[in-house]
């Protein structure tokens, strides 16, 4: 007879919470790109295991590998020097055989890893059919600023009909940074461009870049977990001088957004489990770029008080929110974030730091979450909550609390867990209104 227990292993909780993502991703098409450096990293065999897992969960996968590192090594052994311009290699006829050798060896290495079936390993019984071929038609990159790129090319077309057929038959497609012209020539391509053009042609559900960067970071080197399309140009310019290659990835991301790819993920290849954590948890591990045309979330100013009162009063009258006078709103305006459109406040929420003592961990309270009734079926509440969570992380807050009487399920859906009043920091416990009897929820920030 099994004994009753009040706790379950962490992996069991994670597996249960991942179920909605498993259902959402099944049957979708993801294009995953990783560069040559990823192939040489000690974590690459874990990436292969995770790719096998994604395949087993019914996700259609197109893998695109780079080989710049391998090409550099081949050329160095043969004492062949190639120049770069605009961060593209000028591929000479002397260099092309070494390019083809490096790309071919990289492809075979990946295919071999995907064919593993050792017992007692994550690949046991996975049975993955990997297909490569002349699926990318290329054309010369041409002459730019007077520079002849010779056998460096760009994508001309993608054989989507064949790719869709292969994916429907449960194959994984593997593409490299080469393409073939209608005249039978081989061209050296940008793997990032191959991935982007393939995702656009297939109308993929996600485009994922596994690179050496952990994602887009701010000036304090803190990861920015979500970036909207209207913010992307600033980051492209920012990285141009510091990290030109990453700037190119961001440029490809912008191209993908313009052509209808709704979600792009930037992940670190050296992080064990990055793919799984990004795709099957709420917070993920890298940066997600989205084409959703959100109104900008910003911190409120004194000029927003009137709009806040208009938004909050109906909820206060129903007892859903605690009443706040105009004077209190003016005093606390610096704690509020808002979403505005055409001068109207569509959503708001406040972040209140909580005084702590002794061994209590840095905490804050999310309060006064409100969305205009005409927009409650949108995700503006989620958007403003994510904004304040990121602000809390940047302020080194480790734990968030919410007190609510009517919206418990919504907060649970956003990762908050039920808590008790005595779990609140002492300073906040003293202000708890027992007559209102609000439910308490908490969320630990990574």
CSV table of C-alpha atoms in Angstrom, one decimal:
chain,number,residue,atom,x,y,z
A,1,UNK,CA,0.0,0.0,0.0
A,2,UNK,CA,1.4,3.4,-1.0
A,3,UNK,CA,1.7,6.1,1.7
A,4,UNK,CA,0.1,9.4,1.0
A,5,UNK,CA,2.5,12.3,0.4
A,6,UNK,CA,2.0,16.0,0.1
A,7,UNK,CA,4.9,16.6,-2.2
A,8,UNK,CA,6.0,15.2,-5.6
A,9,UNK,CA,9.4,15.3,-7.3
A,10,UNK,CA,10.2,18.5,-9.1
A,11,UNK,CA,10.4,16.7,-12.4
A,12,UNK,CA,6.8,15.5,-12.0
A,13,UNK,CA,5.6,19.1,-11.4
A,14,UNK,CA,7.5,20.2,-14.5
A,15,UNK,CA,6.1,17.4,-16.6
A,16,UNK,CA,2.6,18.2,-15.7
A,17,UNK,CA,3.0,21.9,-16.3
A,18,UNK,CA,4.6,21.2,-19.7
A,19,UNK,CA,1.5,19.4,-21.0
A,20,UNK,CA,-0.2,22.5,-22.5
A,21,UNK,CA,3.0,23.3,-24.5
A,22,UNK,CA,3.2,19.7,-25.7
A,23,UNK,CA,-0.3,19.9,-27.0
A,24,UNK,CA,0.3,23.3,-28.5
A,25,UNK,CA,3.5,22.3,-30.4
A,26,UNK,CA,2.4,19.0,-31.8
A,27,UNK,CA,2.2,19.1,-35.6
A,28,UNK,CA,3.9,22.5,-35.8
A,29,UNK,CA,6.9,23.2,-37.9
A,30,UNK,CA,10.1,24.6,-36.3
A,31,UNK,CA,13.3,25.6,-38.1
A,32,UNK,CA,16.3,25.3,-35.8
A,33,UNK,CA,19.6,26.8,-36.8
A,34,UNK,CA,23.0,26.1,-35.0
A,35,UNK,CA,26.4,27.3,-36.1
A,36,UNK,CA,29.7,25.4,-36.5
A,37,UNK,CA,30.8,26.4,-33.0
A,38,UNK,CA,27.8,24.6,-31.5
A,39,UNK,CA,28.9,21.3,-33.2
A,40,UNK,CA,32.2,21.5,-31.3
A,41,UNK,CA,30.7,22.4,-28.0
A,42,UNK,CA,30.5,19.7,-25.2
A,43,UNK,CA,26.8,20.4,-24.9
A,44,UNK,CA,26.0,19.4,-28.6
A,45,UNK,CA,25.2,15.8,-27.8
A,46,UNK,CA,22.5,17.1,-25.3
A,47,UNK,CA,21.1,19.3,-28.2
A,48,UNK,CA,20.9,16.2,-30.3
A,49,UNK,CA,19.0,14.4,-27.5
A,50,UNK,CA,16.6,17.3,-27.2
A,51,UNK,CA,16.0,17.4,-30.9
A,52,UNK,CA,15.2,13.7,-30.8
A,53,UNK,CA,12.7,14.5,-28.0
A,54,UNK,CA,11.0,17.2,-30.0
A,55,UNK,CA,10.7,14.9,-32.9
A,56,UNK,CA,9.1,12.2,-30.7
A,57,UNK,CA,6.6,14.8,-29.5
A,58,UNK,CA,5.3,15.3,-33.0
A,59,UNK,CA,7.1,18.5,-33.9
A,60,UNK,CA,8.2,18.9,-37.6
A,61,UNK,CA,11.8,19.8,-37.6
A,62,UNK,CA,14.1,21.4,-40.2
A,63,UNK,CA,17.6,21.7,-38.9
A,64,UNK,CA,20.1,24.1,-40.4
A,65,UNK,CA,23.8,23.8,-39.5
A,66,UNK,CA,26.6,26.3,-40.0
A,67,UNK,CA,30.2,25.4,-40.6
A,68,UNK,CA,32.2,28.6,-40.4
A,69,UNK,CA,34.6,27.3,-37.7
A,70,UNK,CA,35.2,24.1,-39.6
A,71,UNK,CA,35.8,25.9,-42.9
A,72,UNK,CA,38.3,28.2,-41.1
A,73,UNK,CA,40.2,25.1,-39.9
A,74,UNK,CA,40.2,23.4,-43.3
A,75,UNK,CA,41.4,26.6,-45.0
A,76,UNK,CA,44.1,27.1,-42.4
A,77,UNK,CA,45.5,23.6,-42.9
A,78,UNK,CA,45.8,24.3,-46.6
A,79,UNK,CA,47.3,27.8,-46.0
A,80,UNK,CA,44.4,29.3,-48.0
A,81,UNK,CA,43.4,32.8,-47.0
A,82,UNK,CA,39.9,34.1,-47.7
A,83,UNK,CA,38.7,37.7,-47.1
A,84,UNK,CA,35.5,38.8,-45.5
A,85,UNK,CA,33.3,41.8,-46.5
A,86,UNK,CA,30.0,42.7,-44.8
A,87,UNK,CA,30.7,39.7,-42.5
A,88,UNK,CA,30.5,37.3,-45.6
A,89,UNK,CA,33.3,35.2,-46.7
A,90,UNK,CA,34.5,35.8,-50.3
A,91,UNK,CA,34.6,32.2,-51.5
A,92,UNK,CA,37.3,31.6,-54.2
A,93,UNK,CA,37.5,28.5,-56.5
A,94,UNK,CA,40.5,27.5,-54.5
A,95,UNK,CA,38.6,27.7,-51.2
A,96,UNK,CA,35.4,26.0,-52.4
A,97,UNK,CA,36.7,22.4,-52.1
A,98,UNK,CA,37.6,23.0,-48.4
A,99,UNK,CA,34.2,24.6,-47.9
A,100,UNK,CA,32.4,21.6,-49.3
A,101,UNK,CA,34.6,19.2,-47.3
A,102,UNK,CA,33.9,21.1,-44.0
A,103,UNK,CA,30.1,21.3,-44.7
A,104,UNK,CA,30.0,17.6,-45.7
A,105,UNK,CA,31.9,16.4,-42.7
A,106,UNK,CA,29.6,18.5,-40.4
A,107,UNK,CA,26.5,17.1,-42.0
A,108,UNK,CA,27.7,13.5,-41.6
A,109,UNK,CA,28.6,14.2,-38.0
A,110,UNK,CA,25.1,15.4,-37.2
A,111,UNK,CA,23.5,12.5,-39.1
A,112,UNK,CA,25.6,10.0,-37.2
A,113,UNK,CA,24.6,11.5,-33.8
A,114,UNK,CA,20.9,11.5,-34.9
A,115,UNK,CA,21.3,7.8,-35.8
A,116,UNK,CA,22.5,6.7,-32.4
A,117,UNK,CA,20.3,4.1,-30.7
A,118,UNK,CA,22.4,2.8,-27.7
A,119,UNK,CA,20.5,1.2,-24.9
A,120,UNK,CA,20.4,3.2,-21.7
A,121,UNK,CA,20.8,6.4,-23.7
A,122,UNK,CA,18.2,9.2,-24.5
A,123,UNK,CA,18.4,8.1,-28.2
A,124,UNK,CA,17.4,4.5,-27.6
A,125,UNK,CA,14.4,3.6,-29.8
A,126,UNK,CA,14.1,7.2,-31.2
A,127,UNK,CA,14.5,6.1,-34.9
A,128,UNK,CA,15.0,9.3,-36.7
A,129,UNK,CA,15.1,9.4,-40.5
A,130,UNK,CA,17.3,12.4,-41.5
A,131,UNK,CA,17.0,13.7,-45.1
A,132,UNK,CA,19.4,16.1,-46.8
A,133,UNK,CA,19.5,17.0,-50.5
A,134,UNK,CA,19.4,19.6,-53.1
A,135,UNK,CA,16.5,21.4,-51.5
A,136,UNK,CA,18.0,24.9,-51.6
A,137,UNK,CA,18.6,26.6,-55.0
A,138,UNK,CA,21.2,29.3,-54.9
A,139,UNK,CA,22.4,32.2,-57.0
A,140,UNK,CA,25.6,34.3,-56.9
A,141,UNK,CA,25.8,37.0,-54.2
A,142,UNK,CA,27.4,39.1,-57.0
A,143,UNK,CA,29.5,42.2,-56.8
A,144,UNK,CA,28.9,44.6,-53.9
A,145,UNK,CA,30.7,47.9,-53.6
A,146,UNK,CA,33.1,46.7,-56.3
A,147,UNK,CA,33.9,43.5,-54.4
A,148,UNK,CA,33.3,40.3,-56.3
A,149,UNK,CA,32.1,37.6,-53.9
A,150,UNK,CA,32.8,34.9,-56.5
A,151,UNK,CA,31.3,31.5,-55.2
A,152,UNK,CA,29.6,33.1,-52.3
A,153,UNK,CA,25.9,32.9,-52.9
A,154,UNK,CA,22.4,33.6,-51.5
A,155,UNK,CA,19.2,31.7,-51.4
A,156,UNK,CA,17.2,31.8,-54.6
A,157,UNK,CA,14.4,29.4,-53.8
A,158,UNK,CA,13.4,26.7,-51.4
A,159,UNK,CA,11.8,23.4,-52.5
A,160,UNK,CA,8.8,23.7,-50.1
A,161,UNK,CA,6.8,21.0,-51.9
A,162,UNK,CA,9.4,18.4,-51.3
A,163,UNK,CA,10.1,19.6,-47.7
A,164,UNK,CA,6.4,19.4,-46.8
A,165,UNK,CA,6.2,15.9,-48.2
A,166,UNK,CA,9.3,14.8,-46.2
A,167,UNK,CA,7.9,16.4,-43.0
A,168,UNK,CA,4.5,14.8,-43.4
A,169,UNK,CA,6.3,11.4,-43.6
A,170,UNK,CA,7.9,12.0,-40.2
A,171,UNK,CA,11.4,12.9,-41.5
A,172,UNK,CA,13.8,15.4,-40.0
A,173,UNK,CA,15.3,17.7,-42.7
A,174,UNK,CA,18.9,18.7,-42.4
A,175,UNK,CA,20.2,21.6,-44.4
A,176,UNK,CA,23.7,23.1,-44.6
A,177,UNK,CA,25.2,26.4,-45.7
A,178,UNK,CA,25.5,25.4,-49.3
A,179,UNK,CA,23.2,25.6,-52.3
A,180,UNK,CA,23.1,24.6,-55.9
A,181,UNK,CA,22.5,26.8,-58.9
A,182,UNK,CA,20.5,25.9,-62.0
A,183,UNK,CA,23.8,25.7,-63.9
A,184,UNK,CA,25.1,23.0,-61.5
A,185,UNK,CA,27.5,25.2,-59.5
A,186,UNK,CA,27.9,25.0,-55.7
A,187,UNK,CA,27.7,28.2,-53.7
A,188,UNK,CA,28.7,28.9,-50.1
A,189,UNK,CA,25.7,30.4,-48.3
A,190,UNK,CA,25.0,32.0,-44.9
A,191,UNK,CA,23.4,29.4,-42.6
A,192,UNK,CA,21.4,32.1,-41.0
A,193,UNK,CA,20.0,33.1,-44.3
A,194,UNK,CA,19.2,29.5,-45.2
A,195,UNK,CA,17.3,29.1,-42.0
A,196,UNK,CA,15.4,32.3,-42.4
A,197,UNK,CA,14.4,31.8,-46.0
A,198,UNK,CA,13.4,28.2,-45.3
A,199,UNK,CA,11.2,29.3,-42.3
A,200,UNK,CA,9.6,32.0,-44.5
A,201,UNK,CA,9.0,29.6,-47.4
A,202,UNK,CA,7.5,26.9,-45.1
A,203,UNK,CA,5.5,29.4,-43.1
A,204,UNK,CA,7.1,27.8,-40.0
A,205,UNK,CA,5.6,28.3,-36.6
A,206,UNK,CA,8.9,29.1,-35.0
A,207,UNK,CA,12.5,30.0,-36.1
A,208,UNK,CA,15.1,29.2,-33.4
A,209,UNK,CA,18.7,30.3,-33.4
A,210,UNK,CA,21.1,28.4,-31.1
A,211,UNK,CA,24.2,30.7,-30.8
A,212,UNK,CA,26.9,31.5,-28.4
A,213,UNK,CA,25.0,34.5,-27.0
A,214,UNK,CA,22.4,33.9,-24.3
A,215,UNK,CA,20.0,36.3,-26.1
A,216,UNK,CA,19.5,40.0,-26.2
A,217,UNK,CA,20.8,41.8,-23.1
A,218,UNK,CA,20.4,45.2,-21.7
A,219,UNK,CA,23.2,47.6,-20.6
A,220,UNK,CA,23.5,45.7,-17.3
A,221,UNK,CA,24.0,42.5,-19.2
A,222,UNK,CA,20.7,41.2,-17.9
A,223,UNK,CA,18.8,39.0,-20.3
A,224,UNK,CA,15.7,40.5,-22.0
A,225,UNK,CA,13.2,37.7,-22.3
A,226,UNK,CA,10.9,39.2,-24.8
A,227,UNK,CA,11.4,41.8,-27.6
A,228,UNK,CA,8.7,43.2,-29.9
A,229,UNK,CA,9.2,43.9,-33.6
A,230,UNK,CA,9.2,47.6,-33.1
A,231,UNK,CA,12.2,47.4,-30.7
A,232,UNK,CA,14.4,45.3,-33.0
A,233,UNK,CA,16.0,48.0,-35.1
A,234,UNK,CA,17.6,49.5,-32.0
A,235,UNK,CA,19.2,46.2,-31.0
A,236,UNK,CA,20.4,45.6,-34.6
A,237,UNK,CA,22.3,48.9,-34.5
A,238,UNK,CA,23.5,48.3,-31.0
A,239,UNK,CA,25.2,45.0,-31.8
A,240,UNK,CA,26.6,46.1,-35.2
A,241,UNK,CA,29.9,47.3,-33.6
A,242,UNK,CA,30.1,45.0,-30.6
A,243,UNK,CA,28.9,41.7,-32.1
A,244,UNK,CA,28.4,41.9,-35.9
A,245,UNK,CA,27.5,38.2,-36.3
A,246,UNK,CA,24.7,38.5,-33.7
A,247,UNK,CA,23.5,41.7,-35.4
A,248,UNK,CA,23.1,39.6,-38.6
A,249,UNK,CA,21.0,37.1,-36.7
A,250,UNK,CA,18.8,39.9,-35.5
A,251,UNK,CA,18.6,41.2,-39.0
A,252,UNK,CA,17.4,37.8,-40.2
A,253,UNK,CA,14.9,37.8,-37.3
A,254,UNK,CA,13.5,41.1,-38.6
A,255,UNK,CA,13.3,39.7,-42.1
A,256,UNK,CA,11.4,36.6,-40.7
A,257,UNK,CA,9.0,38.9,-38.8
A,258,UNK,CA,8.2,41.0,-41.8
A,259,UNK,CA,7.4,37.8,-43.8
A,260,UNK,CA,5.0,36.4,-41.2
A,261,UNK,CA,7.0,34.3,-38.8
A,262,UNK,CA,5.3,35.0,-35.5
A,263,UNK,CA,7.9,33.7,-33.0
A,264,UNK,CA,11.7,33.7,-33.1
A,265,UNK,CA,13.8,32.4,-30.3
A,266,UNK,CA,17.5,33.2,-29.5
A,267,UNK,CA,19.0,30.6,-27.3
A,268,UNK,CA,22.6,29.8,-26.0
A,269,UNK,CA,23.9,26.5,-27.5
A,270,UNK,CA,26.1,25.9,-24.4
A,271,UNK,CA,23.1,25.9,-22.0
A,272,UNK,CA,22.0,22.3,-21.3
A,273,UNK,CA,18.3,21.9,-22.0
A,274,UNK,CA,17.9,25.4,-23.6
A,275,UNK,CA,15.5,24.1,-26.3
A,276,UNK,CA,13.3,22.2,-23.9
A,277,UNK,CA,13.2,24.9,-21.3
A,278,UNK,CA,12.4,27.6,-23.9
A,279,UNK,CA,9.6,25.6,-25.5
A,280,UNK,CA,8.0,23.9,-22.5
A,281,UNK,CA,8.1,26.4,-19.7
A,282,UNK,CA,6.5,29.8,-19.2
A,283,UNK,CA,9.6,31.9,-18.7
A,284,UNK,CA,12.0,30.1,-21.1
A,285,UNK,CA,15.7,30.6,-21.1
A,286,UNK,CA,16.5,33.0,-23.9
A,287,UNK,CA,15.0,35.9,-25.8
A,288,UNK,CA,11.7,35.5,-27.7
A,289,UNK,CA,11.1,38.0,-30.5
A,290,UNK,CA,7.5,38.4,-31.5
A,291,UNK,CA,5.7,40.2,-34.3
A,292,UNK,CA,2.7,41.0,-32.0
A,293,UNK,CA,1.9,44.7,-32.5
A,294,UNK,CA,1.6,45.5,-28.9
A,295,UNK,CA,1.1,49.0,-27.7
A,296,UNK,CA,4.2,49.9,-25.8
A,297,UNK,CA,4.2,49.2,-22.0
A,298,UNK,CA,5.7,52.1,-20.1
A,299,UNK,CA,5.9,53.4,-16.6
A,300,UNK,CA,3.1,55.8,-15.8
A,301,UNK,CA,3.5,59.6,-15.3
A,302,UNK,CA,1.5,62.1,-13.4
A,303,UNK,CA,-0.4,62.9,-16.7
A,304,UNK,CA,-1.8,59.3,-16.6
A,305,UNK,CA,-3.7,59.8,-13.3
A,306,UNK,CA,-7.0,60.8,-15.0
A,307,UNK,CA,-6.8,57.8,-17.3
A,308,UNK,CA,-6.0,55.4,-14.4
A,309,UNK,CA,-9.0,56.7,-12.5
A,310,UNK,CA,-11.3,56.1,-15.5
A,311,UNK,CA,-10.0,52.5,-15.8
A,312,UNK,CA,-10.0,51.7,-12.1
A,313,UNK,CA,-13.2,53.2,-10.7
A,314,UNK,CA,-15.7,50.6,-12.2
A,315,UNK,CA,-13.5,47.8,-10.7
A,316,UNK,CA,-13.3,49.5,-7.3
A,317,UNK,CA,-17.1,50.0,-7.2
A,318,UNK,CA,-17.6,46.3,-7.8
A,319,UNK,CA,-15.1,45.5,-4.9
A,320,UNK,CA,-12.7,43.8,-7.3
A,321,UNK,CA,-10.0,46.4,-6.5
A,322,UNK,CA,-9.2,48.4,-3.4
A,323,UNK,CA,-10.2,52.0,-3.7
A,324,UNK,CA,-7.4,54.5,-4.4
A,325,UNK,CA,-8.1,58.2,-4.1
A,326,UNK,CA,-6.7,60.6,-6.7
A,327,UNK,CA,-4.2,61.8,-4.1
A,328,UNK,CA,-3.0,58.3,-3.5
A,329,UNK,CA,-2.7,57.6,-7.2
A,330,UNK,CA,-0.6,60.7,-7.6
A,331,UNK,CA,1.7,59.7,-4.7
A,332,UNK,CA,2.1,56.2,-6.0
A,333,UNK,CA,2.2,56.9,-9.8
A,334,UNK,CA,5.9,55.8,-10.0
A,335,UNK,CA,4.9,52.3,-9.1
A,336,UNK,CA,2.4,51.9,-12.0
A,337,UNK,CA,3.0,50.6,-15.5
A,338,UNK,CA,0.4,51.3,-18.3
A,339,UNK,CA,-0.5,50.4,-21.8
A,340,UNK,CA,-1.8,53.4,-23.7
A,341,UNK,CA,-3.5,53.8,-27.1
A,342,UNK,CA,-4.5,57.1,-28.6
A,343,UNK,CA,-4.4,58.7,-25.1
A,344,UNK,CA,-6.6,56.1,-23.4
A,345,UNK,CA,-5.2,53.8,-20.7
A,346,UNK,CA,-6.0,50.2,-21.8
A,347,UNK,CA,-4.3,48.4,-19.0
A,348,UNK,CA,-2.3,49.0,-15.8
A,349,UNK,CA,-0.6,47.3,-12.9
A,350,UNK,CA,1.6,48.4,-10.0
A,351,UNK,CA,4.8,46.9,-8.5
A,352,UNK,CA,5.3,47.7,-4.8
A,353,UNK,CA,8.6,46.8,-3.2
A,354,UNK,CA,8.0,45.2,0.3
A,355,UNK,CA,10.3,46.1,3.2
A,356,UNK,CA,12.1,43.0,4.5
A,357,UNK,CA,13.9,42.2,7.7
A,358,UNK,CA,16.3,39.5,8.8
A,359,UNK,CA,16.5,36.5,6.5
A,360,UNK,CA,13.6,37.5,4.4
A,361,UNK,CA,14.3,37.5,0.6
A,362,UNK,CA,13.8,40.6,-1.5
A,363,UNK,CA,10.1,40.7,-2.3
A,364,UNK,CA,7.5,42.9,-4.0
A,365,UNK,CA,3.8,42.9,-4.6
A,366,UNK,CA,2.0,43.1,-7.9
A,367,UNK,CA,-1.3,45.0,-7.4
A,368,UNK,CA,-4.0,46.9,-9.2
A,369,UNK,CA,-3.9,44.8,-12.4
A,370,UNK,CA,-6.7,46.1,-14.6
A,371,UNK,CA,-7.6,45.9,-18.3
A,372,UNK,CA,-10.2,47.9,-20.2
A,373,UNK,CA,-13.4,45.7,-20.5
A,374,UNK,CA,-13.2,46.0,-24.3
A,375,UNK,CA,-9.7,44.5,-24.4
A,376,UNK,CA,-10.0,41.7,-21.9
A,377,UNK,CA,-9.8,39.0,-24.5
A,378,UNK,CA,-6.4,40.3,-25.6
A,379,UNK,CA,-3.2,39.5,-23.9
A,380,UNK,CA,-2.5,43.0,-22.6
A,381,UNK,CA,-2.8,41.8,-19.0
A,382,UNK,CA,-0.1,39.2,-19.6
A,383,UNK,CA,2.0,41.8,-21.4
A,384,UNK,CA,2.0,44.3,-18.5
A,385,UNK,CA,2.6,41.5,-16.0
A,386,UNK,CA,5.7,40.3,-17.9
A,387,UNK,CA,6.9,43.9,-18.0
A,388,UNK,CA,6.7,44.3,-14.2
A,389,UNK,CA,8.2,40.9,-13.6
A,390,UNK,CA,11.2,42.0,-15.8
A,391,UNK,CA,11.4,45.2,-13.9
A,392,UNK,CA,11.4,43.3,-10.6
A,393,UNK,CA,14.2,41.0,-11.8
A,394,UNK,CA,16.3,44.1,-12.8
A,395,UNK,CA,15.7,45.4,-9.3
A,396,UNK,CA,17.0,42.1,-7.8
A,397,UNK,CA,13.5,41.1,-6.5
A,398,UNK,CA,13.5,37.4,-6.0
A,399,UNK,CA,9.8,36.8,-5.0
A,400,UNK,CA,6.5,38.3,-6.1
A,401,UNK,CA,3.2,38.3,-4.2
A,402,UNK,CA,-0.3,38.9,-5.3
A,403,UNK,CA,-3.4,39.4,-3.2
A,404,UNK,CA,-6.7,38.9,-5.0
A,405,UNK,CA,-10.4,38.1,-4.4
A,406,UNK,CA,-11.6,37.6,-8.0
A,407,UNK,CA,-8.8,36.7,-10.4
A,408,UNK,CA,-7.1,33.8,-8.7
A,409,UNK,CA,-7.1,31.5,-11.8
A,410,UNK,CA,-5.6,34.1,-14.0
A,411,UNK,CA,-2.6,34.5,-11.7
A,412,UNK,CA,-2.2,30.7,-11.4
A,413,UNK,CA,-2.2,30.6,-15.2
A,414,UNK,CA,0.7,33.0,-15.1
A,415,UNK,CA,2.9,30.9,-12.9
A,416,UNK,CA,1.8,32.1,-9.4
A,417,UNK,CA,1.3,29.5,-6.7
A,418,UNK,CA,-1.1,29.6,-3.7
A,419,UNK,CA,0.4,30.8,-0.5
A,420,UNK,CA,-0.6,31.6,3.1
A,421,UNK,CA,-0.8,34.9,4.8
A,422,UNK,CA,2.1,34.0,7.1
A,423,UNK,CA,4.3,33.5,4.0
A,424,UNK,CA,4.1,37.3,3.3
A,425,UNK,CA,7.1,39.3,4.6
A,426,UNK,CA,6.3,40.7,8.1
A,427,UNK,CA,5.8,44.3,6.9
A,428,UNK,CA,3.1,43.1,4.4
A,429,UNK,CA,1.5,40.8,6.9
A,430,UNK,CA,0.8,43.7,9.2
A,431,UNK,CA,-1.2,45.5,6.5
A,432,UNK,CA,-3.2,42.4,5.5
A,433,UNK,CA,-7.0,43.1,5.6
A,434,UNK,CA,-8.6,40.1,7.2
A,435,UNK,CA,-12.1,41.5,6.5
A,436,UNK,CA,-11.4,41.5,2.7
A,437,UNK,CA,-10.0,38.0,3.1
A,438,UNK,CA,-7.9,38.1,-0.1
A,439,UNK,CA,-6.2,35.0,-1.4
A,440,UNK,CA,-2.4,35.1,-1.4
A,441,UNK,CA,-0.3,33.9,-4.3
A,442,UNK,CA,3.5,34.0,-4.8
A,443,UNK,CA,6.0,33.5,-7.6
A,444,UNK,CA,9.7,32.9,-7.4
A,445,UNK,CA,11.7,34.8,-10.0
A,446,UNK,CA,14.6,33.1,-11.7
